[in-house]
Each structure stands twice: as structure tokens, then as C-alpha cells.
mmCIF file of C-alpha atoms (C1' of nucleotides) in Angstrom:
data_model
loop_
_atom_site.group_PDB
_atom_site.id
_atom_site.type_symbol
_atom_site.label_atom_id
_atom_site.label_comp_id
_atom_site.label_asym_id
_atom_site.label_seq_id
_atom_site.Cartn_x
_atom_site.Cartn_y
_atom_site.Cartn_z
ATOM 1 C CA MET A 243 288.496 224.468 -9.307
ATOM 2 C CA GLU A 244 289.227 228.156 -9.682
ATOM 3 C CA LYS A 245 292.076 229.449 -11.755
ATOM 4 C CA LEU A 246 295.586 228.188 -11.134
ATOM 5 C CA ASP A 247 297.838 230.561 -9.266
ATOM 6 C CA HIS A 248 301.572 230.809 -9.343
ATOM 7 C CA LEU A 249 302.085 228.234 -6.609
ATOM 8 C CA ASP A 250 299.833 225.707 -8.337
ATOM 9 C CA ARG A 251 301.910 226.095 -11.474
ATOM 10 C CA ARG A 252 305.141 225.606 -9.559
ATOM 11 C CA ILE A 253 303.722 222.473 -7.963
ATOM 12 C CA LEU A 254 302.605 221.096 -11.336
ATOM 13 C CA ALA A 255 305.965 221.835 -12.926
ATOM 14 C CA ILE A 256 307.732 219.913 -10.184
ATOM 15 C CA LEU A 257 305.353 216.962 -10.153
ATOM 16 C CA GLN A 258 305.574 216.592 -13.927
ATOM 17 C CA ARG A 259 309.279 215.918 -13.472
ATOM 18 C CA ASP A 260 309.228 213.975 -10.231
ATOM 19 C CA ALA A 261 306.054 212.719 -8.641
ATOM 20 C CA GLY A 262 307.958 210.727 -6.044
ATOM 21 C CA LEU A 263 308.817 213.656 -3.794
ATOM 22 C CA SER A 264 307.510 213.741 -0.247
ATOM 23 C CA LEU A 265 305.085 216.475 0.692
ATOM 24 C CA GLU A 266 307.735 217.833 3.025
ATOM 25 C CA GLU A 267 310.191 218.250 0.147
ATOM 26 C CA LEU A 268 307.576 219.629 -2.229
ATOM 27 C CA GLY A 269 306.453 222.116 0.412
ATOM 28 C CA ASP A 270 310.020 223.295 0.949
ATOM 29 C CA ARG A 271 310.533 223.903 -2.753
ATOM 30 C CA VAL A 272 307.451 226.061 -3.188
ATOM 31 C CA GLY A 273 307.527 227.671 0.247
ATOM 32 C CA LEU A 274 304.436 226.110 1.759
ATOM 33 C CA SER A 275 303.824 223.847 4.702
ATOM 34 C CA ARG A 276 303.480 220.142 4.133
ATOM 35 C CA ASN A 277 299.808 220.395 4.750
ATOM 36 C CA ALA A 278 299.120 223.401 2.594
ATOM 37 C CA VAL A 279 300.831 221.694 -0.306
ATOM 38 C CA TRP A 280 298.895 218.512 0.335
ATOM 39 C CA ARG A 281 295.602 220.359 0.015
ATOM 40 C CA ARG A 282 296.625 221.995 -3.248
ATOM 41 C CA VAL A 283 297.783 218.729 -4.775
ATOM 42 C CA LYS A 284 294.562 217.059 -3.740
ATOM 43 C CA ALA A 285 292.528 219.862 -5.318
ATOM 44 C CA LEU A 286 294.524 219.554 -8.542
ATOM 45 C CA GLU A 287 293.826 215.841 -8.609
ATOM 46 C CA GLU A 288 290.142 216.314 -7.955
ATOM 47 C CA ALA A 289 289.897 218.893 -10.698
ATOM 48 C CA GLY A 290 291.411 216.344 -13.061
ATOM 49 C CA ILE A 291 294.335 218.615 -13.872
ATOM 50 C CA ILE A 292 296.600 215.912 -12.523
ATOM 51 C CA ARG A 293 295.307 212.967 -14.549
ATOM 52 C CA ALA A 294 297.576 210.227 -13.254
ATOM 53 C CA ARG A 295 300.860 209.347 -11.650
ATOM 54 C CA VAL A 296 302.771 206.832 -13.696
ATOM 55 C CA ALA A 297 306.148 205.176 -13.918
ATOM 56 C CA LEU A 298 308.142 205.942 -17.069
ATOM 57 C CA LEU A 299 310.282 203.050 -18.275
ATOM 58 C CA ASP A 300 313.479 203.050 -20.291
ATOM 59 C CA PRO A 301 312.603 201.773 -23.774
ATOM 60 C CA GLU A 302 316.196 200.791 -24.619
ATOM 61 C CA LYS A 303 316.423 198.586 -21.548
ATOM 62 C CA LEU A 304 313.202 196.859 -22.548
ATOM 63 C CA GLY A 305 314.538 196.154 -26.021
ATOM 64 C CA LEU A 306 312.384 198.783 -27.723
ATOM 65 C CA GLY A 307 315.152 200.787 -29.298
ATOM 66 C CA LEU A 308 313.359 201.951 -32.435
ATOM 67 C CA THR A 309 310.692 204.627 -32.694
ATOM 68 C CA VAL A 310 308.737 204.658 -35.910
ATOM 69 C CA PHE A 311 306.120 206.997 -37.343
ATOM 70 C CA MET A 312 303.641 205.541 -39.812
ATOM 71 C CA MET A 313 301.860 207.888 -42.195
ATOM 72 C CA ILE A 314 298.588 206.406 -43.260
ATOM 73 C CA LYS A 315 295.852 207.055 -45.782
ATOM 74 C CA ALA A 316 292.533 205.400 -45.071
ATOM 75 C CA GLU A 317 290.928 203.059 -47.597
ATOM 76 C CA ARG A 318 287.467 204.423 -46.853
ATOM 77 C CA HIS A 319 286.249 207.452 -44.997
ATOM 78 C CA THR A 320 283.471 205.938 -42.922
ATOM 79 C CA THR A 321 282.607 205.772 -39.264
ATOM 80 C CA ASP A 322 283.096 202.013 -39.330
ATOM 81 C CA TRP A 323 286.587 202.369 -40.699
ATOM 82 C CA LEU A 324 287.501 204.848 -37.956
ATOM 83 C CA ASP A 325 286.022 202.622 -35.241
ATOM 84 C CA ASN A 326 287.943 199.649 -36.545
ATOM 85 C CA PHE A 327 291.170 201.625 -36.767
ATOM 86 C CA THR A 328 290.685 202.930 -33.235
ATOM 87 C CA ARG A 329 290.066 199.437 -31.895
ATOM 88 C CA ALA A 330 293.031 197.942 -33.731
ATOM 89 C CA THR A 331 295.505 200.572 -32.564
ATOM 90 C CA ALA A 332 294.173 200.387 -28.999
ATOM 91 C CA ASP A 333 294.866 196.637 -29.006
ATOM 92 C CA MET A 334 298.424 196.930 -30.258
ATOM 93 C CA PRO A 335 300.690 197.813 -27.332
ATOM 94 C CA GLU A 336 303.632 198.864 -29.518
ATOM 95 C CA ILE A 337 301.480 201.741 -30.746
ATOM 96 C CA LEU A 338 301.892 204.628 -28.335
ATOM 97 C CA GLY A 339 299.973 207.267 -30.236
ATOM 98 C CA ALA A 340 297.464 207.391 -33.076
ATOM 99 C CA TYR A 341 296.273 210.676 -34.515
ATOM 100 C CA ARG A 342 293.698 211.737 -37.085
ATOM 101 C CA MET A 343 295.224 214.609 -38.974
ATOM 102 C CA THR A 344 294.482 217.574 -41.180
ATOM 103 C CA GLY A 345 296.257 217.724 -44.508
ATOM 104 C CA ASP A 346 296.718 214.986 -47.024
ATOM 105 C CA LEU A 347 297.949 212.313 -44.701
ATOM 106 C CA ASP A 348 294.914 210.970 -42.868
ATOM 107 C CA TYR A 349 296.437 209.274 -39.835
ATOM 108 C CA LEU A 350 299.751 209.254 -38.062
ATOM 109 C CA ILE A 351 300.911 206.460 -35.759
ATOM 110 C CA ARG A 352 303.765 206.685 -33.301
ATOM 111 C CA ALA A 353 305.115 203.308 -32.214
ATOM 112 C CA ARG A 354 308.042 201.711 -30.377
ATOM 113 C CA VAL A 355 309.522 198.451 -31.567
ATOM 114 C CA ALA A 356 312.715 196.449 -31.121
ATOM 115 C CA ASP A 357 314.081 196.806 -34.651
ATOM 116 C CA VAL A 358 313.105 196.967 -38.314
ATOM 117 C CA LYS A 359 312.069 193.329 -38.269
ATOM 118 C CA ALA A 360 309.709 193.985 -35.386
ATOM 119 C CA TYR A 361 308.355 196.957 -37.314
ATOM 120 C CA ASP A 362 307.568 194.650 -40.189
ATOM 121 C CA ARG A 363 305.552 192.424 -37.861
ATOM 122 C CA LEU A 364 303.686 195.474 -36.566
ATOM 123 C CA TYR A 365 302.978 196.554 -40.147
ATOM 124 C CA LYS A 366 301.638 193.137 -41.065
ATOM 125 C CA ASP A 367 299.489 192.978 -37.935
ATOM 126 C CA LEU A 368 298.045 196.373 -38.723
ATOM 127 C CA ILE A 369 297.207 195.728 -42.376
ATOM 128 C CA ALA A 370 295.656 192.416 -41.354
ATOM 129 C CA ARG A 371 293.220 194.323 -39.179
ATOM 130 C CA VAL A 372 292.657 197.589 -41.023
ATOM 131 C CA ASP A 373 292.256 198.334 -44.734
ATOM 132 C CA LEU A 374 294.851 200.919 -45.620
ATOM 133 C CA HIS A 375 295.130 202.768 -48.883
ATOM 134 C CA ASP A 376 298.681 203.846 -48.291
ATOM 135 C CA VAL A 377 301.286 203.467 -45.551
ATOM 136 C CA SER A 378 304.734 204.891 -45.326
ATOM 137 C CA ALA A 379 307.094 204.562 -42.402
ATOM 138 C CA SER A 380 309.786 206.921 -41.177
ATOM 139 C CA PHE A 381 312.201 205.679 -38.568
ATOM 140 C CA VAL A 382 313.588 207.858 -35.826
ATOM 141 C CA MET A 383 317.370 207.997 -35.888
ATOM 142 C CA GLU A 384 317.647 210.241 -32.853
ATOM 143 C CA GLU A 385 315.189 211.614 -30.335
ATOM 144 C CA THR A 386 316.592 215.012 -29.531
ATOM 145 C CA LYS A 387 313.660 215.709 -27.209
ATOM 146 C CA GLU A 388 310.964 213.566 -25.618
ATOM 147 C CA THR A 389 309.023 214.700 -22.593
ATOM 148 C CA THR A 390 305.669 214.204 -20.927
ATOM 149 C CA ALA A 391 305.855 217.612 -19.238
ATOM 150 C CA LEU A 392 303.379 220.189 -20.523
ATOM 151 C CA PRO A 393 304.123 223.905 -20.231
ATOM 152 C CA VAL A 394 302.490 225.381 -17.137
ATOM 153 C CA MET B 225 320.019 193.380 -13.257
ATOM 154 C CA GLU B 226 319.285 189.926 -14.663
ATOM 155 C CA LYS B 227 316.443 189.241 -16.998
ATOM 156 C CA LEU B 228 312.937 190.286 -16.097
ATOM 157 C CA ASP B 229 310.622 187.515 -15.015
ATOM 158 C CA HIS B 230 306.883 187.344 -15.267
ATOM 159 C CA LEU B 231 306.290 189.088 -11.938
ATOM 160 C CA ASP B 232 308.593 191.960 -12.842
ATOM 161 C CA ARG B 233 306.633 192.458 -16.041
ATOM 162 C CA ARG B 234 303.348 192.442 -14.171
ATOM 163 C CA ILE B 235 304.709 195.003 -11.743
ATOM 164 C CA LEU B 236 305.939 197.235 -14.567
ATOM 165 C CA ALA B 237 302.642 196.971 -16.412
ATOM 166 C CA ILE B 238 300.774 198.100 -13.308
ATOM 167 C CA LEU B 239 303.154 200.925 -12.398
ATOM 168 C CA GLN B 240 303.051 202.288 -15.933
ATOM 169 C CA ARG B 241 299.339 202.845 -15.454
ATOM 170 C CA ASP B 242 299.286 203.829 -11.802
ATOM 171 C CA ALA B 243 302.408 204.584 -9.834
ATOM 172 C CA GLY B 244 300.443 205.825 -6.855
ATOM 173 C CA LEU B 245 299.506 202.397 -5.508
ATOM 174 C CA SER B 246 300.709 201.355 -2.094
ATOM 175 C CA LEU B 247 303.130 198.448 -1.848
ATOM 176 C CA GLU B 248 300.389 196.541 -0.068
ATOM 177 C CA GLU B 249 297.994 196.972 -2.981
ATOM 178 C CA LEU B 250 300.669 196.261 -5.580
ATOM 179 C CA GLY B 251 301.696 193.149 -3.693
ATOM 180 C CA ASP B 252 298.110 191.917 -3.585
ATOM 181 C CA ARG B 253 297.697 192.349 -7.324
ATOM 182 C CA VAL B 254 300.766 190.328 -8.240
ATOM 183 C CA GLY B 255 300.538 187.859 -5.369
ATOM 184 C CA LEU B 256 303.564 188.910 -3.366
ATOM 185 C CA SER B 257 304.084 190.331 0.080
ATOM 186 C CA ARG B 258 304.517 194.045 0.556
ATOM 187 C CA ASN B 259 308.206 193.576 1.114
ATOM 188 C CA ALA B 260 308.924 191.203 -1.746
ATOM 189 C CA VAL B 261 307.328 193.683 -4.090
ATOM 190 C CA TRP B 262 309.259 196.528 -2.540
ATOM 191 C CA ARG B 263 312.556 194.771 -3.231
ATOM 192 C CA ARG B 264 311.627 194.120 -6.851
ATOM 193 C CA VAL B 265 310.541 197.698 -7.452
ATOM 194 C CA LYS B 266 313.740 198.971 -5.889
ATOM 195 C CA ALA B 267 315.825 196.675 -8.125
ATOM 196 C CA LEU B 268 313.921 197.881 -11.191
ATOM 197 C CA GLU B 269 314.621 201.468 -10.210
ATOM 198 C CA GLU B 270 318.276 200.796 -9.589
ATOM 199 C CA ALA B 271 318.624 199.059 -12.936
ATOM 200 C CA GLY B 272 317.184 202.186 -14.547
ATOM 201 C CA ILE B 273 314.297 200.230 -16.057
ATOM 202 C CA ILE B 274 311.987 202.504 -14.098
ATOM 203 C CA ARG B 275 313.338 205.878 -15.216
ATOM 204 C CA ALA B 276 311.014 208.178 -13.302
ATOM 205 C CA ARG B 277 307.692 208.607 -11.626
ATOM 206 C CA VAL B 278 305.831 211.589 -12.972
ATOM 207 C CA ALA B 279 302.452 213.262 -12.873
ATOM 208 C CA LEU B 280 300.574 213.386 -16.170
ATOM 209 C CA LEU B 281 298.445 216.483 -16.633
ATOM 210 C CA ASP B 282 295.303 217.061 -18.670
ATOM 211 C CA PRO B 283 296.280 219.236 -21.650
ATOM 212 C CA GLU B 284 292.706 220.417 -22.301
ATOM 213 C CA LYS B 285 292.363 221.695 -18.752
ATOM 214 C CA LEU B 286 295.604 223.628 -19.145
ATOM 215 C CA GLY B 287 294.384 225.248 -22.343
ATOM 216 C CA LEU B 288 296.602 223.199 -24.618
ATOM 217 C CA GLY B 289 293.921 221.680 -26.767
ATOM 218 C CA LEU B 290 295.812 221.436 -30.042
ATOM 219 C CA THR B 291 298.494 218.929 -30.931
ATOM 220 C CA VAL B 292 300.571 219.749 -33.974
ATOM 221 C CA PHE B 293 303.238 217.887 -35.886
ATOM 222 C CA MET B 294 305.794 219.944 -37.788
ATOM 223 C CA MET B 295 307.662 218.320 -40.661
ATOM 224 C CA ILE B 296 310.965 220.027 -41.170
ATOM 225 C CA LYS B 297 313.778 220.068 -43.673
ATOM 226 C CA ALA B 298 317.070 221.466 -42.430
ATOM 227 C CA GLU B 299 318.726 224.396 -44.171
ATOM 228 C CA ARG B 300 322.181 222.872 -43.717
ATOM 229 C CA HIS B 301 323.350 219.440 -42.688
ATOM 230 C CA THR B 302 326.062 220.332 -40.203
ATOM 231 C CA THR B 303 326.786 219.478 -36.608
ATOM 232 C CA ASP B 304 326.312 223.121 -35.668
ATOM 233 C CA TRP B 305 322.859 223.162 -37.201
ATOM 234 C CA LEU B 306 321.862 220.048 -35.279
ATOM 235 C CA ASP B 307 323.230 221.437 -32.012
ATOM 236 C CA ASN B 308 321.357 224.659 -32.530
ATOM 237 C CA PHE B 309 318.140 222.835 -33.380
ATOM 238 C CA THR B 310 318.493 220.611 -30.325
ATOM 239 C CA ARG B 311 319.060 223.608 -28.068
ATOM 240 C CA ALA B 312 316.155 225.567 -29.519
ATOM 241 C CA THR B 313 313.656 222.724 -29.200
ATOM 242 C CA ALA B 314 314.855 221.927 -25.668
ATOM 243 C CA ASP B 315 314.151 225.549 -24.689
ATOM 244 C CA MET B 316 310.626 225.605 -26.088
ATOM 245 C CA PRO B 317 308.272 224.005 -23.596
ATOM 246 C CA GLU B 318 305.404 223.562 -26.082
ATOM 247 C CA ILE B 319 307.625 221.130 -27.980
ATOM 248 C CA LEU B 320 307.146 217.690 -26.439
ATOM 249 C CA GLY B 321 309.143 215.666 -28.918
ATOM 250 C CA ALA B 322 311.736 216.303 -31.609
ATOM 251 C CA TYR B 323 312.991 213.523 -33.832
ATOM 252 C CA ARG B 324 315.657 213.186 -36.503
ATOM 253 C CA MET B 325 314.209 210.931 -39.155
ATOM 254 C CA THR B 326 315.045 208.689 -42.057
ATOM 255 C CA GLY B 327 313.370 209.449 -45.354
ATOM 256 C CA ASP B 328 313.022 212.778 -47.045
ATOM 257 C CA LEU B 329 311.687 214.741 -44.128
ATOM 258 C CA ASP B 330 314.648 215.523 -41.906
ATOM 259 C CA TYR B 331 313.001 216.327 -38.590
ATOM 260 C CA LEU B 332 309.640 215.872 -36.984
ATOM 261 C CA ILE B 333 308.388 217.953 -34.050
ATOM 262 C CA ARG B 334 305.438 217.066 -31.834
ATOM 263 C CA ALA B 335 304.045 220.031 -29.922
ATOM 264 C CA ARG B 336 301.047 221.084 -27.828
ATOM 265 C CA VAL B 337 299.586 224.554 -28.127
ATOM 266 C CA ALA B 338 296.362 226.369 -27.272
ATOM 267 C CA ASP B 339 295.140 226.989 -30.814
ATOM 268 C CA VAL B 340 296.238 227.835 -34.347
ATOM 269 C CA LYS B 341 297.252 231.311 -33.284
ATOM 270 C CA ALA B 342 299.504 229.881 -30.600
ATOM 271 C CA TYR B 343 300.940 227.553 -33.216
ATOM 272 C CA ASP B 344 301.823 230.539 -35.331
ATOM 273 C CA ARG B 345 303.735 232.041 -32.424
ATOM 274 C CA LEU B 346 305.566 228.759 -31.937
ATOM 275 C CA TYR B 347 306.400 228.674 -35.641
ATOM 276 C CA LYS B 348 307.757 232.216 -35.557
ATOM 277 C CA ASP B 349 309.795 231.514 -32.425
ATOM 278 C CA LEU B 350 311.282 228.458 -34.054
ATOM 279 C CA ILE B 351 312.246 230.062 -37.376
ATOM 280 C CA ALA B 352 313.753 232.963 -35.437
ATOM 281 C CA ARG B 353 316.115 230.530 -33.773
ATOM 282 C CA VAL B 354 316.768 227.877 -36.413
ATOM 283 C CA ASP B 355 317.315 228.167 -40.189
ATOM 284 C CA LEU B 356 314.752 225.933 -41.822
ATOM 285 C CA HIS B 357 314.594 225.056 -45.484
ATOM 286 C CA ASP B 358 311.032 223.852 -45.318
ATOM 287 C CA VAL B 359 308.341 223.492 -42.666
ATOM 288 C CA SER B 360 304.879 222.061 -42.946
ATOM 289 C CA ALA B 361 302.426 221.606 -40.124
ATOM 290 C CA SER B 362 299.701 219.013 -39.682
ATOM 291 C CA PHE B 363 297.188 219.500 -36.923
ATOM 292 C CA VAL B 364 295.718 216.684 -34.915
ATOM 293 C CA MET B 365 291.929 216.564 -35.137
ATOM 294 C CA GLU B 366 291.567 213.597 -32.819
ATOM 295 C CA GLU B 367 293.948 211.577 -30.683
ATOM 296 C CA THR B 368 292.541 208.096 -30.887
ATOM 297 C CA LYS B 369 295.389 206.777 -28.746
ATOM 298 C CA GLU B 370 298.022 208.384 -26.551
ATOM 299 C CA THR B 371 299.891 206.467 -23.886
ATOM 300 C CA THR B 372 303.183 206.472 -22.038
ATOM 301 C CA ALA B 373 302.953 202.745 -21.334
ATOM 302 C CA LEU B 374 305.483 200.598 -23.193
ATOM 303 C CA PRO B 375 304.723 196.952 -23.939
ATOM 304 C CA VAL B 376 306.247 194.685 -21.304
ATOM 305 C "C1'" DT C 287 297.254 228.163 6.548
ATOM 306 C "C1'" DA C 288 298.816 225.970 10.738
ATOM 307 C "C1'" DT C 289 298.614 222.337 14.356
ATOM 308 C "C1'" DG C 290 298.254 217.950 16.128
ATOM 309 C "C1'" DA C 291 297.062 213.306 16.187
ATOM 310 C "C1'" DA C 292 295.306 208.787 14.196
ATOM 311 C "C1'" DA C 293 295.884 205.724 10.291
ATOM 312 C "C1'" DA C 294 298.448 204.064 6.576
ATOM 313 C "C1'" DG C 295 302.574 203.191 4.282
ATOM 314 C "C1'" DG C 296 307.676 202.727 3.581
ATOM 315 C "C1'" DG C 297 312.303 200.920 4.784
ATOM 316 C "C1'" DC C 298 315.031 197.624 6.947
ATOM 317 C "C1'" DA C 299 316.695 193.419 9.507
ATOM 318 C "C1'" DA C 300 316.161 188.785 11.080
ATOM 319 C "C1'" DG C 301 314.669 184.386 9.998
ATOM 320 C "C1'" DG C 302 312.194 180.576 7.216
ATOM 321 C "C1'" DA C 303 310.730 177.892 3.071
ATOM 322 C "C1'" DT D 152 317.764 182.660 -3.443
ATOM 323 C "C1'" DC D 153 313.572 184.491 -2.651
ATOM 324 C "C1'" DC D 154 309.745 185.219 0.456
ATOM 325 C "C1'" DT D 155 307.551 186.492 4.996
ATOM 326 C "C1'" DT D 156 307.231 188.586 9.434
ATOM 327 C "C1'" DG D 157 307.850 192.099 12.747
ATOM 328 C "C1'" DC D 158 309.461 196.619 14.157
ATOM 329 C "C1'" DC D 159 310.098 201.505 13.775
ATOM 330 C "C1'" DC D 160 310.053 205.675 11.461
ATOM 331 C "C1'" DT D 161 307.848 208.709 7.826
ATOM 332 C "C1'" DT D 162 303.978 210.176 5.273
ATOM 333 C "C1'" DT D 163 299.195 210.779 4.578
ATOM 334 C "C1'" DT D 164 294.908 212.187 5.912
ATOM 335 C "C1'" DC D 165 291.676 214.664 8.481
ATOM 336 C "C1'" DA D 166 289.584 217.349 12.395
ATOM 337 C "C1'" DT D 167 290.032 221.582 14.405
ATOM 338 C "C1'" DA D 168 291.570 226.079 15.242
#
DNA sequence: TATGAAAAGGGCAAGGA
DNA sequence: TCCTTGCCCTTTTCATA
């Protein structure tokens, strides 16, 4: 795919907020015909710029009211350790993000749990699977911003 | 809406990964007719459990290859400061998440930028708008996990 | 880009297990 | 109550200009 033009960016901005619009509606908003917009969206999907269309759920309504960040130092710095950590975090559905970092904390985990008790279970599950040198948790009191929309 | 049953959870699990499926396909996967599934999805939307359907974009392909976490201490602990911080982060599209935390770091910001230079611009923009007592950035070398799917 | 037309899907109502 | 079936309208997809 060639470079994105202004209309592509408008389309992406809209679809990042609402991917349930009809092509008719989307076309109206960017000033293209239904069909012209359809072709652009298809090209964006084929180029992999649009990775997926997903449903976002309300964590509170699912009883996942607490976001927690876990700062982690690895016990060993080996490929095996990293593979094991990657596998363990992939298997644990409460863990939404896991990041290998610069600086003196090695890894950061972002997770969603019901409450502090549920965090403790997550912590125990994790240390049962991965050798950790140090873990400290910070709980989120308020999410002032949380979006999946990237700047386009 | 009453409590979620097993089928609702299956439906949510599928839609969190792919919201572009037809009702026919979704029905097949959970063992319901097109219409039965349609009614359940509609109820889940009306209950607000399904918050939105969105397109997820590929950050690399948009030139946003670097994820950064900023650990922040506030200059003042006042309502005005918090309002100002909330407004500033809401206005900055590179900032994907902003969290008020427990522990001795006050705020955590999760952002996506092109590179370290772009991070520096983000940093300057932020300190121009918000009085910060302390900021430290950690860059993400590798995202071993990153999902929008909550456990259901 | 636009048009038009075939195929697929969505929304709704009536009826059955 | 919850599911299925059938009908009609909208959307998607694609061929062609």
C-alpha cells in the first residue's frame, strides 16, 4: 500500500472509535461514495494497517474493577527465563499487557482483576510459574484516560 | 440484564477477538441460530457490557514503533492540578492511558510515539501544560503481550 | 470513482419446543 | 422463556464502465 492520504486518515480515525458504522454512513462523513470508501477500507485491511475489528467490553460490568501494574525484576537474564515469562503471561487472561523495559525495572505487567484479593491470587499464580527476583504492585485508583485509538 | 450464562461468555470471548463475524458464523460457533445469537448480542450491547466495536490499527505501520511509560509525581495535590492533568492528557493523542496510582509514584502514563525524539517532543508538550515535580520515562523494548480482551 | 446487480447479512414478527 | 423459521430490507462485494 502506498502512503496514507488525508481521507485514509479520516477513515482510520473514525473506525478506531466506531467500527460498526455502515459504509453509507462512513462515506457520508468523509465525502466519498459508499463504494469508494469500501475500496479504501479493504485496502487498509489488506495492508494490515487495520489489524482487527473487536468488541470492547466494560470491565466494571464484568467484575474487573481494579487495574494493577506489576513492576518486576527477573531472577535470571536468560532466554529460557524470557520464554517462560512470555508463556506464563500469555496463559493468564487477567494480564492484558506485558512489557520488557529499559531502566532498572525489567518487566512491567498491566492486569485487570476484581479486587485486591484477586490480585493476590494472580500474584501467587505468577510466582508459581516464573522465578521473580522482585515484584511490586501499584494499583490504579483512577483511569483518567484509556483508549485504543492511535494518533493518525 | 441478568447474569451472564455460559453462551453469553462464549459470545463475548469470540467478539473480543473478532467483531467482524456474521451472525450466521457466530451462531454456528456457539451452537445457536442466527437470530438467537442476534438477540443475545443486542442484549449485551444494551446492558453496556459490549461498550463499543472498534478497529485496532498496527502501530508499527503507522510509524508509532515505541511505547513509553512515564512515571510522574505531581507538583501539587489539588483538584485543579488533577483537572488540568486530565485535560492535558486527553488532548494529547499519543497518550493512550493515564492512571492515578497508589504508592509513591502519583501518575503513570502509557504512550505511543515514533522514536525517542518524538518522546522528547511529547515530554516537552506535557511539561508545558502541567507542572510536574518529577518525571521518569521507561521505554518498552518488547511487548510480549498486549490485548484488549478481558477474561470472561 | 461511479453504477448496477447478485450474494450475503441484518432486523423483525409469528409460531413452536 | 428461549429458540427457530420465514420474510423483507440493507449492506457487501464485485464486474464493468
